[in-house]
Amino acid sequence: MMRHLSDSLFLPLIVIQLLGTVTSQVNPGVCRYALGMSSRQISDEDISASSQWSESTAARYGRLDGEEGDGAWCPEITGEPDHLKEFLQIDLRSLHFITLVGTQGRHAGGMGNEFAQMYKIKYSRDGSRWISWRNRQGKQVIEGNRNTYDIALRDMQPPIIARLVRFMPVIDHSMNVCMRVELYGCEWLDGLVSYNAPAGQQMNLPAYPVYLNDSVYDGAVIYSMTEGLGQLTDGVCGEDDFTLSHVHNGWPGYDYVGWNNDSFPGGSVEIMFEFDRIRNFTSMKVHCNNMFSRHVKAFQQVVCHFRSDSDWETTPLAFSPVEDEKNPSARFITVKLANHMASAIKCQFYFADAWMLFSEITFQSDTAMYNTTPPSTPKPEDDPTHKVDDSNTRILIGCLVAIIFILVAIIVIILWRQVWQKMLEKASRRILDDELTASLSIQSETFSYNHTSNRPGTAGEQESNSTYERIFPLGPDYQEPSRLICKLPEFPQNSEEPASAASAASKSTTQTVVQDGAPHYAEADIVNLQGVTGGNTYAIPAVTMDLLSGKDVVVEEFPRKLLTFKEKLGEGQFGEVHLCEAEGMQEFINEDYLFDVPEGQPVLVAVKMLRSDANKNARNDFLKEIKIMSRLKDPNIIRLLAVCIYSDPLCMITEYMENGDLNQFLSRHEPEGQLALLSNASTVSFGDLCYMATQIASGMKYLSSLNFVHRDLATRNCLVGKNYTIKIADFGMSRNLYSGDYYRIQGRAVLPIRWMSWESILLGKFTTASDVWAYAVTLWEILNFCKEQPYSQLTDEQVIENTGEFFRDQKRQIYLPQPVLCPDSLYKIMLNCWRRNAKERPSFQELHRALLDLQP
Ligand SMILES: *[C@@H]1O[C@H](CO)[C@@H](O)[C@H](O)[C@H]1NC(C)=O
Ligand SMILES: *[C@@H]1O[C@H](CO)[C@@H](O)[C@H](O)[C@H]1NC(C)=O
Ligand SMILES: *[C@@H]1O[C@H](CO)[C@@H](O)[C@H](O)[C@H]1NC(C)=O
């Protein structure tokens, strides 16, 4: 195996070693070093922003992979969002060549839920003129993040040459957007700030036109190009045949800027170059096309003038390259600049034929050289006294040392992976078990009810701090954070390839897995590990076995054929909820559970089904949900009756109540009184309303005693049985009927914002205290007979703005109004539930007691 490895691995390595020296011009494929947001090489003072939401989300927290403060930079968004007003600015202190940018949202250990789906970039070389970056197709908007944790890397094509860079999130809602960023590139040693030249022209070949304009020039283009940089400094050299292009979708001539002799009576094209400071110039290299068969030739002569302060030097420098009529390949022509000191250079390039085509112009000044190894490592010194033989030996020894070093590293990595993989397996099992044992131990101590709920919540935590995914088991985006941590992206072989960032990311994932040893849950990582050592069993069957063999599992497998479909209750991305009749259910459940239907009659059940094509994550979560639900028992919480997990589709069978959900139930009824008498509608008394509200409080008291957070308490999630009995369920947003109650945040999480506490919306924080908030909204619905949506006069955006007012607490927040039926004492309780400070809100225990007192 070692032999094999050495054959395949080391040849290319040696080549890289030999090539790993200095070059005189920037290579975009290599110039991809992280510029210091993550590593803090960029200091806090050099990171600024248009605004900040709070001190803890200031600009300095906008570092990629940073977890300090509240975990990211978040701008303050007030009133109507001006989608490009906000920016995060990085001052690199000197000109840099930027080839790649990375962005991330606010993860904050699972508490964050903000990220920028789209952004633009502006940059400046001098701090006064700001330029909007556009890609080669002219598009400014860059696709950003899709979640709070993954790093989205984007190639800058064309690259940016700038000292200051601004990330400008495109904000389309008043929802908060947060960012963490990194820039990748290297210092722009050319020091060129702009070149001014006549505009490139069009060559009309018989077959098609060739456009020789500078298509990525970032200055002004009228008759000439001023104050900008463009294709001559983008690091991409043109082909020998100028009609071909490196660039995807580039038109013929894309890589070149070209001029025709006919338009220049003086026989030359003048280009003026301006630099960031006075430099000591050694050379200029001009990449020219020389396809003489098409009347294109490198320049015949160049005459350069230098300006160091305000005056041009009187004696110009002239240089004539040897005319080449034999070799049609494009080439760099080096013009020695003889240590002239200058901050501006003006050169006249004389035509040698009808056309002159340039694709790159680079400058070498002082002792600056681009290095192909990271900037921190010292540059290999050039010692001319050594003999050729000698240097060969040195290279050989160097290679051998490198080979040995790499061999050792590979062995360590392989061993490490095997160990790590075992740890990962164990860790993932332990997570499941811990969660359940925690909930179980509390449960067996305190409660002996024999009922269950279907809350797949978060056991064993006071503050559930995972993101929204768990609210909606059937909803989209149901997956755990992968916590991919991408460090320095490797340089790809072909910098033009759009997939290069992705491949760089996946490469570095493997590295991180090896390095940091923190648990990663993402499927991608596991697959990655399997790929290396093979034969891993992080798979569903293990979980299923665990589930069925568990000592206290009380759910049984139910024969599918005994279910009769009645109606579809809802549908989500991964499955459906059906209302069914189940025959002989009594035999399958515990003796202590009593149905209120006569023996032998079918019972009404809700059947939640996972589509058989659901992905592995969804399946695992579904099984986890079953596991947790099977252990919840309370008279006011919907109970898991049985499951079908021996075959697909996986099903969980829960209770259903004959009167449907509380929202529909109350909508069909009227308060007692004159009006109801006249309209002959069925009525519900205030006492019955209180009775139902008390039961909800009781069920929630039970959940909170187990530290479960419901996250979606509302009348639509309460079921009504005989005699106003209530059980809390959780259908999530699987039912179309209530889709209006949920708000899709930037195409991602779907949230019941009108029921959510301000901190749940703004900070992603779900706790029992936020359930208490939702409970008061549920009370409000009940007292209004669900005739009106909460804050019906506000749009979704305004509801979110209102939570901002709760956050700022300047008495501008709007509360739900007191319902007509609601006594003052009860409204006071509701207002207490909507206190800004979560700690000041009543507990469910207190609420339960208060409601018992209210009952007539
Ligand atoms: C360059 O020419 C192409 C082809 O005509 C045109 O689409 C493009 O807009 C031009 N670019 C500039 C900067 O003038
Ligand atoms: C420019 O650099 C060269 C070589 O490093 C050096 O000999 C020369 O003195 C420098 N010129 C000035 C004006 O510093
Ligand atoms: C360029 O054009 C001028 C006339 O405008 C002509 O005299 C000269 O010979 C041409 N040079 C070349 C190299 O074609």
Short mmCIF file of C-alpha atoms in Angstrom, two decimals, residues 174-406:
data_model
loop_
_atom_site.label_atom_id
_atom_site.label_comp_id
_atom_site.label_asym_id
_atom_site.label_seq_id
_atom_site.Cartn_x
_atom_site.Cartn_y
_atom_site.Cartn_z
CA SER A 174 -37.15 43.98 7.68
CA MET A 175 -35.79 40.71 9.02
CA ASN A 176 -32.38 41.02 10.48
CA VAL A 177 -29.43 39.88 8.40
CA CYS A 178 -26.07 39.01 9.90
CA MET A 179 -22.76 38.20 8.29
CA ARG A 180 -19.35 36.83 9.00
CA VAL A 181 -16.86 37.22 6.19
CA GLU A 182 -13.36 36.48 4.97
CA LEU A 183 -11.34 37.74 2.03
CA TYR A 184 -8.84 35.57 0.20
CA GLY A 185 -6.03 36.75 -2.00
CA CYS A 186 -2.60 38.26 -1.65
CA GLU A 187 -0.95 41.62 -1.58
CA TRP A 188 -1.00 43.49 -4.88
CA LEU A 189 2.70 44.00 -5.25
CA ASP A 190 2.40 45.71 -8.60
CA GLY A 191 1.03 48.68 -6.69
CA LEU A 192 -0.87 49.75 -9.79
CA VAL A 193 -3.93 51.85 -8.98
CA SER A 194 -5.14 52.57 -12.48
CA TYR A 195 -4.26 52.55 -16.13
CA ASN A 196 -5.63 54.97 -18.66
CA ALA A 197 -5.69 53.89 -22.27
CA PRO A 198 -7.62 54.38 -25.48
CA ALA A 199 -10.73 52.18 -25.56
CA GLY A 200 -10.22 48.78 -27.11
CA GLN A 201 -11.53 48.33 -30.63
CA GLN A 202 -13.41 45.87 -32.75
CA MET A 203 -11.69 43.73 -35.38
CA ASN A 204 -13.93 42.61 -38.22
CA LEU A 205 -12.81 39.21 -39.38
CA PRO A 206 -14.66 37.87 -42.42
CA ALA A 207 -16.46 35.26 -40.33
CA TYR A 208 -17.24 37.19 -37.16
CA PRO A 209 -16.30 40.30 -35.25
CA VAL A 210 -13.66 40.14 -32.54
CA TYR A 211 -14.32 42.48 -29.61
CA LEU A 212 -11.06 43.76 -28.20
CA ASN A 213 -12.54 46.10 -25.62
CA ASP A 214 -11.65 45.88 -21.95
CA SER A 215 -14.79 44.24 -20.73
CA VAL A 216 -14.03 44.32 -17.00
CA TYR A 217 -12.50 47.80 -16.80
CA ASP A 218 -13.68 49.37 -13.57
CA GLY A 219 -13.07 52.99 -14.41
CA ALA A 220 -14.86 55.29 -16.84
CA VAL A 221 -14.97 54.34 -20.51
CA ILE A 222 -15.94 56.97 -23.04
CA TYR A 223 -13.42 57.46 -25.82
CA SER A 224 -10.70 56.33 -23.57
CA MET A 225 -10.44 54.38 -20.36
CA THR A 226 -9.68 56.40 -17.25
CA GLU A 227 -9.11 55.73 -13.59
CA GLY A 228 -9.61 52.02 -13.64
CA LEU A 229 -8.11 48.56 -13.75
CA GLY A 230 -9.41 45.73 -15.84
CA GLN A 231 -8.38 42.93 -18.10
CA LEU A 232 -4.78 44.02 -18.26
CA THR A 233 -4.48 43.29 -14.54
CA ASP A 234 -6.88 40.37 -14.02
CA GLY A 235 -4.15 37.72 -14.00
CA VAL A 236 -5.58 35.92 -17.06
CA CYS A 237 -3.25 35.66 -20.05
CA GLY A 238 -4.76 35.31 -23.49
CA GLU A 239 -4.32 32.35 -25.82
CA ASP A 240 -2.02 32.26 -28.80
CA ASP A 241 -5.14 32.43 -30.96
CA PHE A 242 -6.77 35.59 -29.69
CA THR A 243 -10.18 34.59 -31.00
CA LEU A 244 -10.35 31.88 -28.38
CA SER A 245 -11.17 32.75 -24.81
CA HIS A 246 -10.37 31.28 -21.44
CA VAL A 247 -13.47 32.72 -20.00
CA HIS A 248 -16.71 30.82 -19.98
CA ASN A 249 -19.09 32.54 -22.42
CA GLY A 250 -16.39 35.01 -23.36
CA TRP A 251 -16.77 36.36 -26.86
CA PRO A 252 -13.96 36.12 -29.46
CA GLY A 253 -11.16 38.36 -28.31
CA TYR A 254 -12.39 38.48 -24.76
CA ASP A 255 -9.00 38.11 -23.12
CA TYR A 256 -7.33 40.87 -25.08
CA VAL A 257 -7.49 44.60 -25.33
CA GLY A 258 -6.51 45.67 -28.83
CA TRP A 259 -6.02 48.67 -31.08
CA ASN A 260 -5.80 49.23 -34.79
CA ASN A 261 -3.00 51.29 -36.40
CA ASP A 262 -5.51 53.17 -38.57
CA SER A 263 -6.97 54.96 -35.58
CA PHE A 264 -3.62 56.15 -34.29
CA PRO A 265 -1.95 58.53 -36.76
CA GLY A 266 1.10 58.83 -34.49
CA GLY A 267 1.61 55.09 -34.86
CA SER A 268 1.46 54.42 -31.13
CA VAL A 269 -0.95 53.79 -28.27
CA GLU A 270 -0.28 55.65 -25.07
CA ILE A 271 -1.05 53.99 -21.76
CA MET A 272 -0.59 55.78 -18.49
CA PHE A 273 -0.07 53.81 -15.29
CA GLU A 274 -0.55 55.25 -11.82
CA PHE A 275 0.76 53.68 -8.65
CA ASP A 276 -0.02 53.82 -4.96
CA ARG A 277 3.31 55.43 -4.08
CA ILE A 278 6.73 56.16 -5.49
CA ARG A 279 8.35 52.88 -6.38
CA ASN A 280 11.78 51.76 -7.58
CA PHE A 281 10.92 49.98 -10.83
CA THR A 282 12.92 47.10 -12.18
CA SER A 283 10.73 45.93 -15.04
CA MET A 284 7.42 45.92 -16.85
CA LYS A 285 6.11 42.80 -18.52
CA VAL A 286 3.60 43.07 -21.31
CA HIS A 287 1.75 39.99 -22.46
CA CYS A 288 1.27 40.43 -26.22
CA ASN A 289 -0.36 38.44 -28.93
CA ASN A 290 1.78 37.72 -31.98
CA MET A 291 -0.58 36.06 -34.42
CA PHE A 292 0.99 37.69 -37.47
CA SER A 293 -1.18 35.70 -39.87
CA ARG A 294 -4.01 37.98 -38.66
CA HIS A 295 -1.84 41.14 -38.78
CA VAL A 296 -1.35 41.09 -35.07
CA LYS A 297 2.13 41.65 -33.71
CA ALA A 298 3.78 42.54 -30.47
CA PHE A 299 4.82 46.19 -30.23
CA GLN A 300 7.78 47.38 -32.25
CA GLN A 301 9.04 49.84 -29.69
CA VAL A 302 8.00 51.27 -26.35
CA VAL A 303 8.95 54.66 -24.94
CA CYS A 304 8.27 55.27 -21.28
CA HIS A 305 8.23 58.45 -19.23
CA PHE A 306 8.45 58.54 -15.46
CA ARG A 307 6.96 60.92 -12.95
CA SER A 308 7.93 60.70 -9.34
CA ASP A 309 6.53 63.86 -7.77
CA SER A 310 4.77 66.35 -9.97
CA ASP A 311 7.12 66.57 -12.92
CA TRP A 312 7.83 64.14 -15.69
CA GLU A 313 11.43 63.14 -16.05
CA THR A 314 12.98 64.73 -19.10
CA THR A 315 14.75 61.66 -20.42
CA PRO A 316 12.41 58.85 -21.41
CA LEU A 317 13.38 55.22 -21.61
CA ALA A 318 13.06 53.41 -24.92
CA PHE A 319 13.13 49.75 -25.68
CA SER A 320 12.66 47.73 -28.86
CA PRO A 321 12.06 44.03 -28.66
CA VAL A 322 13.27 41.77 -31.41
CA GLU A 323 10.58 41.40 -34.02
CA ASP A 324 9.42 37.83 -34.25
CA GLU A 325 7.97 36.67 -37.57
CA LYS A 326 8.43 32.98 -36.85
CA ASN A 327 6.74 32.16 -33.58
CA PRO A 328 3.07 33.10 -33.50
CA SER A 329 2.61 32.35 -29.83
CA ALA A 330 1.59 34.98 -27.32
CA ARG A 331 4.38 35.99 -24.97
CA PHE A 332 5.48 38.23 -22.17
CA ILE A 333 7.85 40.92 -23.29
CA THR A 334 9.99 42.22 -20.47
CA VAL A 335 10.91 45.89 -20.52
CA LYS A 336 13.71 46.75 -18.11
CA LEU A 337 12.84 49.95 -16.26
CA ALA A 338 16.35 50.50 -14.91
CA ASN A 339 15.47 51.41 -11.34
CA HIS A 340 13.55 54.52 -12.24
CA MET A 341 11.78 56.00 -9.27
CA ALA A 342 8.18 56.85 -10.14
CA SER A 343 4.58 56.97 -9.00
CA ALA A 344 3.33 57.23 -12.58
CA ILE A 345 4.59 55.81 -15.85
CA LYS A 346 3.41 56.80 -19.30
CA CYS A 347 4.34 54.51 -22.19
CA GLN A 348 3.85 54.76 -25.93
CA PHE A 349 3.62 51.38 -27.57
CA TYR A 350 4.38 51.50 -31.29
CA PHE A 351 2.57 49.31 -33.76
CA ALA A 352 4.55 46.63 -35.58
CA ASP A 353 1.56 45.64 -37.69
CA ALA A 354 -2.03 46.69 -38.19
CA TRP A 355 -3.04 45.40 -34.75
CA MET A 356 -1.56 45.35 -31.27
CA LEU A 357 -3.20 43.13 -28.63
CA PHE A 358 -2.32 43.02 -24.93
CA SER A 359 -3.80 40.74 -22.28
CA GLU A 360 -1.69 41.54 -19.20
CA ILE A 361 0.70 44.21 -18.06
CA THR A 362 2.58 43.70 -14.81
CA PHE A 363 5.13 45.78 -12.93
CA GLN A 364 8.03 44.71 -10.79
CA SER A 365 9.30 47.25 -8.36
CA ASP A 366 11.51 47.40 -5.29
CA THR A 367 12.29 43.81 -4.32
CA ALA A 368 8.69 42.68 -4.28
CA MET A 369 8.05 39.25 -5.77
CA TYR A 370 4.97 37.09 -5.61
CA ASN A 371 5.54 33.89 -3.75
CA THR A 372 3.75 30.65 -4.38
CA THR A 373 4.07 29.59 -0.77
CA PRO A 374 2.08 31.35 1.96
CA PRO A 375 3.19 34.89 2.64
CA SER A 376 4.26 34.19 6.20
CA THR A 377 7.00 31.77 5.20
CA PRO A 378 10.35 33.33 4.32
CA LYS A 379 11.21 33.61 0.67
CA PRO A 380 13.79 31.18 -0.61
CA GLU A 381 16.98 33.13 -1.01
CA ASP A 382 18.83 33.11 -4.27
CA ASP A 383 22.47 32.39 -3.72
CA PRO A 384 24.42 32.75 -6.96
CA THR A 385 27.70 31.47 -5.45
CA HIS A 386 26.39 27.90 -5.31
CA LYS A 387 27.15 25.66 -8.21
CA VAL A 388 24.39 24.09 -10.25
CA ASP A 389 25.25 20.62 -8.92
CA ASP A 390 25.06 21.87 -5.42
CA SER A 391 21.60 23.36 -5.79
CA ASN A 392 20.35 20.14 -7.36
CA THR A 393 21.50 18.21 -4.31
CA ARG A 394 19.77 20.71 -2.12
CA ILE A 395 16.55 20.28 -4.01
CA LEU A 396 16.88 16.52 -3.82
CA ILE A 397 17.46 16.54 -0.09
CA GLY A 398 14.61 18.96 0.30
CA CYS A 399 12.32 16.64 -1.64
CA LEU A 400 13.37 13.62 0.39
CA VAL A 401 12.73 15.41 3.65
CA ALA A 402 9.38 16.54 2.32
CA ILE A 403 8.51 12.99 1.25
CA ILE A 404 9.34 11.56 4.65
CA PHE A 405 7.44 14.29 6.38
CA ILE A 406 4.39 13.76 4.18
#
